[in-house]
PDB file of C-alpha atoms in Angstrom:
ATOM      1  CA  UNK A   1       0.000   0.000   0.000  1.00 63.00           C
ATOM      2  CA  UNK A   2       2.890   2.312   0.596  1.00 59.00           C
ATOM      3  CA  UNK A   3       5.284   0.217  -1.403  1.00 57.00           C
ATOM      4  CA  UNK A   4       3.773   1.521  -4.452  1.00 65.00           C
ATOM      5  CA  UNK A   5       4.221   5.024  -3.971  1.00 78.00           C
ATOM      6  CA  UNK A   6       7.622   4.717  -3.333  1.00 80.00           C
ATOM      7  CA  UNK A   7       7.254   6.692   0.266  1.00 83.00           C
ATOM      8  CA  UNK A   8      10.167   5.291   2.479  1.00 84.00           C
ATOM      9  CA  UNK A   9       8.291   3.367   4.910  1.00 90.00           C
ATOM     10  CA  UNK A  10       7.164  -0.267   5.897  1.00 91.00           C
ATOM     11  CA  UNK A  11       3.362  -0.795   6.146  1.00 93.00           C
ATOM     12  CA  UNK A  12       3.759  -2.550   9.179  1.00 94.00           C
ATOM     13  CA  UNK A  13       6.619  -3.445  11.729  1.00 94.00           C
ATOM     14  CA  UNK A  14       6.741  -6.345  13.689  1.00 94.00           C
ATOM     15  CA  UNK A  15       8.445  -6.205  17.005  1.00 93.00           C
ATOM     16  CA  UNK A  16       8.703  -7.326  20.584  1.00 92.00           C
ATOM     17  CA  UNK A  17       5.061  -9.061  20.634  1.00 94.00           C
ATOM     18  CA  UNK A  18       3.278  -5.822  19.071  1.00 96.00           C
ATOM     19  CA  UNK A  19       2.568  -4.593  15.456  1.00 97.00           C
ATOM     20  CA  UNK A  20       2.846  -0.848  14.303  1.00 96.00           C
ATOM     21  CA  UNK A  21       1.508   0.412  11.840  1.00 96.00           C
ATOM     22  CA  UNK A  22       2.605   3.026   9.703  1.00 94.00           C
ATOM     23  CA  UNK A  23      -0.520   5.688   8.750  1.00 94.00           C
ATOM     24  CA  UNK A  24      -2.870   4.044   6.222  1.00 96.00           C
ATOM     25  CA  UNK A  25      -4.905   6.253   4.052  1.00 96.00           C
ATOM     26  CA  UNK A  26      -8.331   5.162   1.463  1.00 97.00           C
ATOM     27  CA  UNK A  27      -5.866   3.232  -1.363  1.00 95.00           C
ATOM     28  CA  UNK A  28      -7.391   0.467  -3.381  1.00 95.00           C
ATOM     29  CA  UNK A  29      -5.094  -2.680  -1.960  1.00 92.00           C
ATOM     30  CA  UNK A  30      -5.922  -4.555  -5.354  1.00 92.00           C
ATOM     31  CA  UNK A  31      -5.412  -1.636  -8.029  1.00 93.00           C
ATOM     32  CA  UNK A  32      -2.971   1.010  -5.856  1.00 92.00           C
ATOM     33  CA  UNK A  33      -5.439   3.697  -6.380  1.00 94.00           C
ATOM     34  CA  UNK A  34      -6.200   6.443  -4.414  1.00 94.00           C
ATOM     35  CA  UNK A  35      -9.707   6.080  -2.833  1.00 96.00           C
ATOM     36  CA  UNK A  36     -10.337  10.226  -2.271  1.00 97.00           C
ATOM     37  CA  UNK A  37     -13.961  10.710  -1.574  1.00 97.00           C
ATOM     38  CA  UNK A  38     -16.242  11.383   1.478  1.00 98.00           C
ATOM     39  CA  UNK A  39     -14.612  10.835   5.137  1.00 98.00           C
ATOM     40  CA  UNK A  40     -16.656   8.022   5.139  1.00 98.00           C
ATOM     41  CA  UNK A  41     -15.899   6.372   1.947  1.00 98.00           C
ATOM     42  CA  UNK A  42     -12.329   7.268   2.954  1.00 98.00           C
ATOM     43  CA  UNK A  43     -12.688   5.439   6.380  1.00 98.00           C
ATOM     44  CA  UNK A  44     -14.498   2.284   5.480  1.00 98.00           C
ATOM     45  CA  UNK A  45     -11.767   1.816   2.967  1.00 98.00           C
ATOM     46  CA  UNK A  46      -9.174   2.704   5.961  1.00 98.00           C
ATOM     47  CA  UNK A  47     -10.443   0.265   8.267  1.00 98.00           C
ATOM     48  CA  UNK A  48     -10.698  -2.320   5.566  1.00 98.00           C
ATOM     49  CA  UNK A  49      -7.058  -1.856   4.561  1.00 97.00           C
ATOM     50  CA  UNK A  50      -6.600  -1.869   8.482  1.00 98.00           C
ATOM     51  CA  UNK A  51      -7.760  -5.516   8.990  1.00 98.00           C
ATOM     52  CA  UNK A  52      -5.570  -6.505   5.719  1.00 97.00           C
ATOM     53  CA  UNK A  53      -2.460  -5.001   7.044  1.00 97.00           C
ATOM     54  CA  UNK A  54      -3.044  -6.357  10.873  1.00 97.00           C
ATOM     55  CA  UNK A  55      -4.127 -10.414   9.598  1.00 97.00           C
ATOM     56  CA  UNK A  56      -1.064 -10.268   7.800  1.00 96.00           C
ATOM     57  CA  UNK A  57       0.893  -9.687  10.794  1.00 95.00           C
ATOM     58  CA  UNK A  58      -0.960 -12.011  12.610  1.00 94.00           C
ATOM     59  CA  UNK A  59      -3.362  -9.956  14.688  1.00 97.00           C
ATOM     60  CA  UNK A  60      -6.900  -8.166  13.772  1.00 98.00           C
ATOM     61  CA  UNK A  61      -9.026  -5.272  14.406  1.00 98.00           C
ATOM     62  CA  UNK A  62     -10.152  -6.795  18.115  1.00 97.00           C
ATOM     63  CA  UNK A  63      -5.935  -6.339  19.143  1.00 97.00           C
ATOM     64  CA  UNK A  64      -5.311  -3.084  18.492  1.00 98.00           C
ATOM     65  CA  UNK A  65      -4.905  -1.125  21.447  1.00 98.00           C
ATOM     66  CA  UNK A  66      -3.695   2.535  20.445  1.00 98.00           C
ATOM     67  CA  UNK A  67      -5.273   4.357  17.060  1.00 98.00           C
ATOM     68  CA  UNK A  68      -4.132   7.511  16.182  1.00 97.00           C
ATOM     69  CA  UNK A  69      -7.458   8.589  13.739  1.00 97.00           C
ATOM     70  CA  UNK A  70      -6.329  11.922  11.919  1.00 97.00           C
ATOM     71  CA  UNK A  71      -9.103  13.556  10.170  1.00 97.00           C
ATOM     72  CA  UNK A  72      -8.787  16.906   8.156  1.00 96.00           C
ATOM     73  CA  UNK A  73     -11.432  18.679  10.122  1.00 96.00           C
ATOM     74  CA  UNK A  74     -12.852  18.377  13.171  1.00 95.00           C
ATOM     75  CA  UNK A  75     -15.945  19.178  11.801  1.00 95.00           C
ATOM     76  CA  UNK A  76     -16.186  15.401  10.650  1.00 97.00           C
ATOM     77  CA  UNK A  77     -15.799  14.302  14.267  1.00 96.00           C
ATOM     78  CA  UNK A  78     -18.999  12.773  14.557  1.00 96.00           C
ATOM     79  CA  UNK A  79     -18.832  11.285  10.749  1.00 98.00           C
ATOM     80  CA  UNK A  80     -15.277   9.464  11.764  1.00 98.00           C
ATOM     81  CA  UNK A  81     -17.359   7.848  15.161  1.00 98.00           C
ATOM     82  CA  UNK A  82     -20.325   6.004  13.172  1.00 98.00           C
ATOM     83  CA  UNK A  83     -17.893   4.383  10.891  1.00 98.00           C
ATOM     84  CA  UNK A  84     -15.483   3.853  13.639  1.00 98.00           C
ATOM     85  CA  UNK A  85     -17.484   2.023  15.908  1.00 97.00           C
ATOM     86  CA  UNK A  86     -18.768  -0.764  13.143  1.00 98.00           C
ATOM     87  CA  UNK A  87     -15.020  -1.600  12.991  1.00 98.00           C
ATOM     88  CA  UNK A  88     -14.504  -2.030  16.498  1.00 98.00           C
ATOM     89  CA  UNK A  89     -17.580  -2.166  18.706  1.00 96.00           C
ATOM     90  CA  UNK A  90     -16.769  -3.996  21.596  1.00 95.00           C
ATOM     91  CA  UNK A  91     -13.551  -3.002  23.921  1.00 96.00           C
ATOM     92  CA  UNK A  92     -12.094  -0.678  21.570  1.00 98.00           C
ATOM     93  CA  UNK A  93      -8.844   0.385  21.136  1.00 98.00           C
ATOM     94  CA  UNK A  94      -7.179   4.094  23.212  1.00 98.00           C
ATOM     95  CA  UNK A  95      -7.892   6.558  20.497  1.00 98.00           C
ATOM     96  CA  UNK A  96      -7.085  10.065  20.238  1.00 97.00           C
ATOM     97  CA  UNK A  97      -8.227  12.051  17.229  1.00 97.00           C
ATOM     98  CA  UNK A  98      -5.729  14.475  15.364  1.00 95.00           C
ATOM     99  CA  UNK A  99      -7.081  16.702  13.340  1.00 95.00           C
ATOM    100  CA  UNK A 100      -4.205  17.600  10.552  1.00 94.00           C
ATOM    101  CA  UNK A 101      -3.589  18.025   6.804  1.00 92.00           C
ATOM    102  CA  UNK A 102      -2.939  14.553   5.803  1.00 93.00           C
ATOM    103  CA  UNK A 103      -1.065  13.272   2.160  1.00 91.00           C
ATOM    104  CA  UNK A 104      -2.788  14.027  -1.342  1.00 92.00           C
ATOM    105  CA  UNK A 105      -6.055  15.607  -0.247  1.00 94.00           C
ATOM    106  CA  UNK A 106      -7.359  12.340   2.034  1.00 96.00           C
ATOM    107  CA  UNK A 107      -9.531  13.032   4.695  1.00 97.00           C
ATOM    108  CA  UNK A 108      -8.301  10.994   6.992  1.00 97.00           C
ATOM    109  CA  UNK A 109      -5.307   8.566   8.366  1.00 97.00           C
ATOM    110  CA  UNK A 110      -4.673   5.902  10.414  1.00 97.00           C
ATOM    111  CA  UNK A 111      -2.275   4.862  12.586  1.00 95.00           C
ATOM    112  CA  UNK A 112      -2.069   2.432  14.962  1.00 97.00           C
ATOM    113  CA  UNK A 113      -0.729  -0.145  17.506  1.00 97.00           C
ATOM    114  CA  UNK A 114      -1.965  -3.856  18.262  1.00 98.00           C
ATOM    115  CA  UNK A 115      -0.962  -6.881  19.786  1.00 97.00           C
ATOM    116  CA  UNK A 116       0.797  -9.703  17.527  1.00 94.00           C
TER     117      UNK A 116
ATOM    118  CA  UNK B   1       2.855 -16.460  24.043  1.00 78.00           C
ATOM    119  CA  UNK B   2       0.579 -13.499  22.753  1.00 87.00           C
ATOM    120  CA  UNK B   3       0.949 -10.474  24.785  1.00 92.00           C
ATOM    121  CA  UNK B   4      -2.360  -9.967  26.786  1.00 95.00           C
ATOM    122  CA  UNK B   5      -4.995  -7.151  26.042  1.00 97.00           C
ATOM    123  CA  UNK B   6      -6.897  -5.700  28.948  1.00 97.00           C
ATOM    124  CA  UNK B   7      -9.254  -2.718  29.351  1.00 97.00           C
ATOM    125  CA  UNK B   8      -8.374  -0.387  31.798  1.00 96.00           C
ATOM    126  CA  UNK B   9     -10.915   2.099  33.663  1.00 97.00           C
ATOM    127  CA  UNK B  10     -10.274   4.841  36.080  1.00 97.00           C
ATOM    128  CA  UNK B  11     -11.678   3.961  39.400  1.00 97.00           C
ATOM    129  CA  UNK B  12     -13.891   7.526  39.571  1.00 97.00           C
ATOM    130  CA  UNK B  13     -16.386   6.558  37.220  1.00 96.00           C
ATOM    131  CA  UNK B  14     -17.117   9.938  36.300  1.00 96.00           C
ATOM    132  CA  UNK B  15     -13.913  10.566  34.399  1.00 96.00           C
ATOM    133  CA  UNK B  16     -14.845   7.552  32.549  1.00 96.00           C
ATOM    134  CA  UNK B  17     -15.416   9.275  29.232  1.00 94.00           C
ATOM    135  CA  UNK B  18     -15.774   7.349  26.721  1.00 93.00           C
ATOM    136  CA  UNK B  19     -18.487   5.588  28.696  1.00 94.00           C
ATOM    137  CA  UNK B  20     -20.364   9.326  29.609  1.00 93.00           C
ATOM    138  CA  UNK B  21     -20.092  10.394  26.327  1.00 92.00           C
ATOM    139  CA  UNK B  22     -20.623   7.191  24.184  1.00 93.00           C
ATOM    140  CA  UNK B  23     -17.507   7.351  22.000  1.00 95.00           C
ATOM    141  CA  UNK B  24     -16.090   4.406  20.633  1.00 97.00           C
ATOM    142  CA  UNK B  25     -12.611   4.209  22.451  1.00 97.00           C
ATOM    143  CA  UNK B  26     -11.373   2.655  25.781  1.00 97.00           C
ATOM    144  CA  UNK B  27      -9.955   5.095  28.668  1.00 98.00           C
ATOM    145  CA  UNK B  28      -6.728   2.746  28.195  1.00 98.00           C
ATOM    146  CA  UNK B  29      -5.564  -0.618  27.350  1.00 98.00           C
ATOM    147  CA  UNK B  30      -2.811  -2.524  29.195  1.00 98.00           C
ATOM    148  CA  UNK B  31      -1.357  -4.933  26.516  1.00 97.00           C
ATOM    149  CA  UNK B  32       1.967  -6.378  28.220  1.00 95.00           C
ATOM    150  CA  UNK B  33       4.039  -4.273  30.056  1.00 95.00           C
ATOM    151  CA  UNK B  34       2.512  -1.124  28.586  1.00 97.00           C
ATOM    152  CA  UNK B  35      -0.241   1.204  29.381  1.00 98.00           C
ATOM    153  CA  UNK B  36      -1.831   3.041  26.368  1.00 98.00           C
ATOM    154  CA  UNK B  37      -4.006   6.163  27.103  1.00 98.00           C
ATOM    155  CA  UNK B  38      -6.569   7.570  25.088  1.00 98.00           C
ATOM    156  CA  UNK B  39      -6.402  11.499  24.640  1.00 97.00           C
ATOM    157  CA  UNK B  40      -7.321  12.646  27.701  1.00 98.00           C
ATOM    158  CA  UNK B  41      -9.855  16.409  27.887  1.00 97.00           C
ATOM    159  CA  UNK B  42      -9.894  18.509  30.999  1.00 98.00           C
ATOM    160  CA  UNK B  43     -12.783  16.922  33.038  1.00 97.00           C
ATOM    161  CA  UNK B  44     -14.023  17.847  36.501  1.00 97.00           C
ATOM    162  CA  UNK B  45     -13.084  14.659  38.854  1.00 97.00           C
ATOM    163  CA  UNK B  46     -16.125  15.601  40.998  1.00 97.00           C
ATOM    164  CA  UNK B  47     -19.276  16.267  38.296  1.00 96.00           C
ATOM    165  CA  UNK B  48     -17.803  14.516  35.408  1.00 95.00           C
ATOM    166  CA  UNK B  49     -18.502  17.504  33.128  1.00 96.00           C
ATOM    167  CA  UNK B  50     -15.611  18.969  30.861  1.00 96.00           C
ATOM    168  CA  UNK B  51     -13.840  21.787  32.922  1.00 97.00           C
ATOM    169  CA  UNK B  52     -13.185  24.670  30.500  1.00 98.00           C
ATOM    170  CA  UNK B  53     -10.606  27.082  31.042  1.00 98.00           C
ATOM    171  CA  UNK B  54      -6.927  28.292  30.432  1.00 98.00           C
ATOM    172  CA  UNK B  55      -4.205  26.397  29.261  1.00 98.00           C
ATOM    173  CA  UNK B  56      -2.683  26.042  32.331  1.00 98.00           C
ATOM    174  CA  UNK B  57      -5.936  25.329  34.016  1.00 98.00           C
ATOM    175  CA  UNK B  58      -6.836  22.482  31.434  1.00 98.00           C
ATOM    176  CA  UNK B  59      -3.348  20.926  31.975  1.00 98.00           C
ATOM    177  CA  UNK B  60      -3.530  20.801  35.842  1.00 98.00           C
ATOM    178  CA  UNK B  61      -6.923  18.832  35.029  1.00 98.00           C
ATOM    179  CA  UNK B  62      -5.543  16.299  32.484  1.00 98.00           C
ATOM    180  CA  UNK B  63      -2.665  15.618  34.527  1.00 98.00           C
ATOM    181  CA  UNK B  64      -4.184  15.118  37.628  1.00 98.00           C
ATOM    182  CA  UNK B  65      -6.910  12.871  35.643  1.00 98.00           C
ATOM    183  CA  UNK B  66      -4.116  10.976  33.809  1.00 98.00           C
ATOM    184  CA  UNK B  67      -2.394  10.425  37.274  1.00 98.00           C
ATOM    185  CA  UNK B  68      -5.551   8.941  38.838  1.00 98.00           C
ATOM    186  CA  UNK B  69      -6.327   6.849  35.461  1.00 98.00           C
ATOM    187  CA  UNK B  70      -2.908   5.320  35.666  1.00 98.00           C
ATOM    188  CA  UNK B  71      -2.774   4.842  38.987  1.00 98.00           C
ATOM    189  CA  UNK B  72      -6.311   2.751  38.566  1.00 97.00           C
ATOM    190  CA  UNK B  73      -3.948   0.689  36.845  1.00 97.00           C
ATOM    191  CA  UNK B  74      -1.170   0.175  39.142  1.00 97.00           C
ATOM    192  CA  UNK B  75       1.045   2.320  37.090  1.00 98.00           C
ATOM    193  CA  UNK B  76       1.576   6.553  37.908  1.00 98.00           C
ATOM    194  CA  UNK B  77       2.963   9.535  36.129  1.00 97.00           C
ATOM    195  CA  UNK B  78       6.445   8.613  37.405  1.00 97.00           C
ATOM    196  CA  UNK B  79       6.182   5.267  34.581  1.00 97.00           C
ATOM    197  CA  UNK B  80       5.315   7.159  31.351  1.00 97.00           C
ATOM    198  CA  UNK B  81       7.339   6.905  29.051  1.00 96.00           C
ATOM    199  CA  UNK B  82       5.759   8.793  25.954  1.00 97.00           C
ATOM    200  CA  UNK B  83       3.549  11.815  26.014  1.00 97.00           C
ATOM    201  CA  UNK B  84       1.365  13.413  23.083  1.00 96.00           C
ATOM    202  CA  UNK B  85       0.347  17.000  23.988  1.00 96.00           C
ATOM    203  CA  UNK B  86      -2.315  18.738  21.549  1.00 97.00           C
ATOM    204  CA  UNK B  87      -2.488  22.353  22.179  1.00 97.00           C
ATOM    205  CA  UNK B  88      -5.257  24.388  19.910  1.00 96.00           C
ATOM    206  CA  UNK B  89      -2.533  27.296  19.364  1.00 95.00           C
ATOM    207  CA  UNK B  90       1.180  26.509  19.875  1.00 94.00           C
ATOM    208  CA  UNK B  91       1.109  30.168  20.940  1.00 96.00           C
ATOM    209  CA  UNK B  92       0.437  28.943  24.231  1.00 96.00           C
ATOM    210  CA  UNK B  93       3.595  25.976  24.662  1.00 95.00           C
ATOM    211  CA  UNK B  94       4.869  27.711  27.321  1.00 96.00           C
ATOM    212  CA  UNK B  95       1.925  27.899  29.481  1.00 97.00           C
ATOM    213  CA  UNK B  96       1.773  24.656  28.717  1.00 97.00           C
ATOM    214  CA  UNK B  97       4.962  23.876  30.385  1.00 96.00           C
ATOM    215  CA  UNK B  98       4.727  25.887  32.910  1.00 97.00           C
ATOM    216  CA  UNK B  99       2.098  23.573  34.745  1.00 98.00           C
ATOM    217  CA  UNK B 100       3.698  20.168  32.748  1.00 97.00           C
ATOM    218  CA  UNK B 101       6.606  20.987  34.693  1.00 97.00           C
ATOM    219  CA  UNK B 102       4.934  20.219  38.196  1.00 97.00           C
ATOM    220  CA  UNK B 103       3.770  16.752  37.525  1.00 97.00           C
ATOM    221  CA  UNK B 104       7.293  15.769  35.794  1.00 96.00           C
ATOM    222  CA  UNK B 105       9.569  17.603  37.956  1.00 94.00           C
ATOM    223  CA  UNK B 106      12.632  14.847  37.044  1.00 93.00           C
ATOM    224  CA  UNK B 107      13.550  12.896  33.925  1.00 93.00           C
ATOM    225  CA  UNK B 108      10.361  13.503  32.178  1.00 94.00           C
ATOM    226  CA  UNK B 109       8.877  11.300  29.616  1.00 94.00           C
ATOM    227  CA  UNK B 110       9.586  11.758  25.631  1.00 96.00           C
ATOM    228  CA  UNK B 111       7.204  14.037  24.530  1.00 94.00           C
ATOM    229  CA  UNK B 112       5.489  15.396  21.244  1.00 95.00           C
ATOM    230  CA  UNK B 113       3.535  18.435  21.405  1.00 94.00           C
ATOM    231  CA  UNK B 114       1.249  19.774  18.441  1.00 94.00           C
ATOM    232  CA  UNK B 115      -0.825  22.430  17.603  1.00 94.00           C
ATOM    233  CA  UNK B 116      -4.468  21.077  16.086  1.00 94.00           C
ATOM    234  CA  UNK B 117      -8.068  21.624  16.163  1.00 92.00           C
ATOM    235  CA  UNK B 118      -9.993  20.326  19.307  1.00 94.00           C
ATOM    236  CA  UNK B 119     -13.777  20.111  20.020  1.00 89.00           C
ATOM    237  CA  UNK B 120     -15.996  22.035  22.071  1.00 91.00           C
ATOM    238  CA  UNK B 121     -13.591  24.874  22.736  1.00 95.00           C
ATOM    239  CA  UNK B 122     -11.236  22.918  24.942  1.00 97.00           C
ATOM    240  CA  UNK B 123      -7.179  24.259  24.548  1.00 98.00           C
ATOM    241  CA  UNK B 124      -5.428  21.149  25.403  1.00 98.00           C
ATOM    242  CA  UNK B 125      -5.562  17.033  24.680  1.00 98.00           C
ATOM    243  CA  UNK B 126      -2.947  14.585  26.475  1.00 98.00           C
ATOM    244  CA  UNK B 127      -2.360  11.202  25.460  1.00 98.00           C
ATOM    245  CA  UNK B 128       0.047   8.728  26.742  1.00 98.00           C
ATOM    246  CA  UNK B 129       1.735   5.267  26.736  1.00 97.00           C
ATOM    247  CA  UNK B 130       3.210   4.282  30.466  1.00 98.00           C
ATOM    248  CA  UNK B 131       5.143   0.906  31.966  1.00 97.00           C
ATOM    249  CA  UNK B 132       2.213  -0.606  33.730  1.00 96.00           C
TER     250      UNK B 132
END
């Protein structure tokens, strides 16, 4: 997902019994496209991508325990939560919510920590 | 061996958050030897409510909250070992420190500080990750 842009980064680190995750933005895992659309277009694809990235690694969605969730406004606060909490609705994750310019007009990033 | 995942809550119920507010985070998770804090607001420990009010006022808050959430854990300000600070105008980093200071008084955790939107006119967001 990052590979293909070239950006000097790993998706995903393994290390000392926990996975971290570099920032993943809306990008099409099958084509390498960019996803842009609504934040929640944008973070359905996220937390899809998510899930990819942490079952490779050997964990899922129910082991993260730290998200960074960086949205371009605050303003979409309340958009981000009803997707959010599909994706993890029981015993979520610590989450605190940056609101920043992200990479090539996405409206939103994630970043995260979970359990191997 | 996986490295266990556990839910940590502060033992004053009111500045249980996420629960009072219905957003879709934990207060903290201990996974291992680490302690991982949600962003932590400026809440009154006795009503619960958000406590609005100066920079320096809103950090006193948040670190006497963080202490009391950590220390629900076992763990205390004393085993952090990264800090996040989110201030609404990096105009006001100093003020900032000026209370920070108090509650870190000797070899203070690493720390990132950033200037970003918050909601409902608060000035200051903490997050943290601690030994537990």
């Amino acid at each position: 997902m990052a590979a293909g842009y070239g950006w000097p980064q790993s998706v995903a680190v393994r290390a000392g019994g926990y996975v971290f995750v570099s920032g993943l933005v809306a990008i099409d895992p099958g084509s390498g496209e960019r996803n842009n659309g609504t934040l929640t277009s944008e973070a359905h694809r996220v937390f899809r991508n998510l899930k990819l990235v942490l079952e490779s690694a050997g964990s899922s969605l129910e082991r993260l325990v730290q998200v960074h969730a960086m949205i371009y406004d605050r303003i979409e606060y309340d958009a981000l939560n009803r997707v959010y909490r599909q994706y993890v609705p029981d015993g979520p994750p610590a989450r605190t919510v940056w609101s920043v310019q992200i990479i090539d007009a996405f409206k939103v990033q994630l970043d995260a920590i979970a359990v191997a | 061996m996986p490295i266990a995942r556990e839910i940590i809550t502060p033992k004053n119920e009111k500045l249980n958050v996420s629960r009072s507010l219905n957003l879709p985070h934990s207060p903290g998770i201990r996974a291992g030897d680490l302690i991982f804090l949600s962003g932590m607001v400026s809440v009154d420990a006795a009503t619960g409510e958000r406590s609005l009010g100066t920079v320096a006022h809103e950090t006193r808050q948040i670190l006497s909250n963080m202490a009391h959430m950590l220390e629900s854990a076992g763990s205390s300000l004393e085993r952090v070992v990264k800090i996040n600070v989110l201030l609404y105008d990096m105009l006001e980093f100093e003020n900032m420190n000026a209370v920070y200071r108090q509650f870190f008084p000797l070899d203070p955790p690493a720390r990132t500080t950033c200037g970003v939107q918050l909601s409902s006119g608060l000035k200051v967001e903490i997050e943290c990750i601690a030994l537990a």
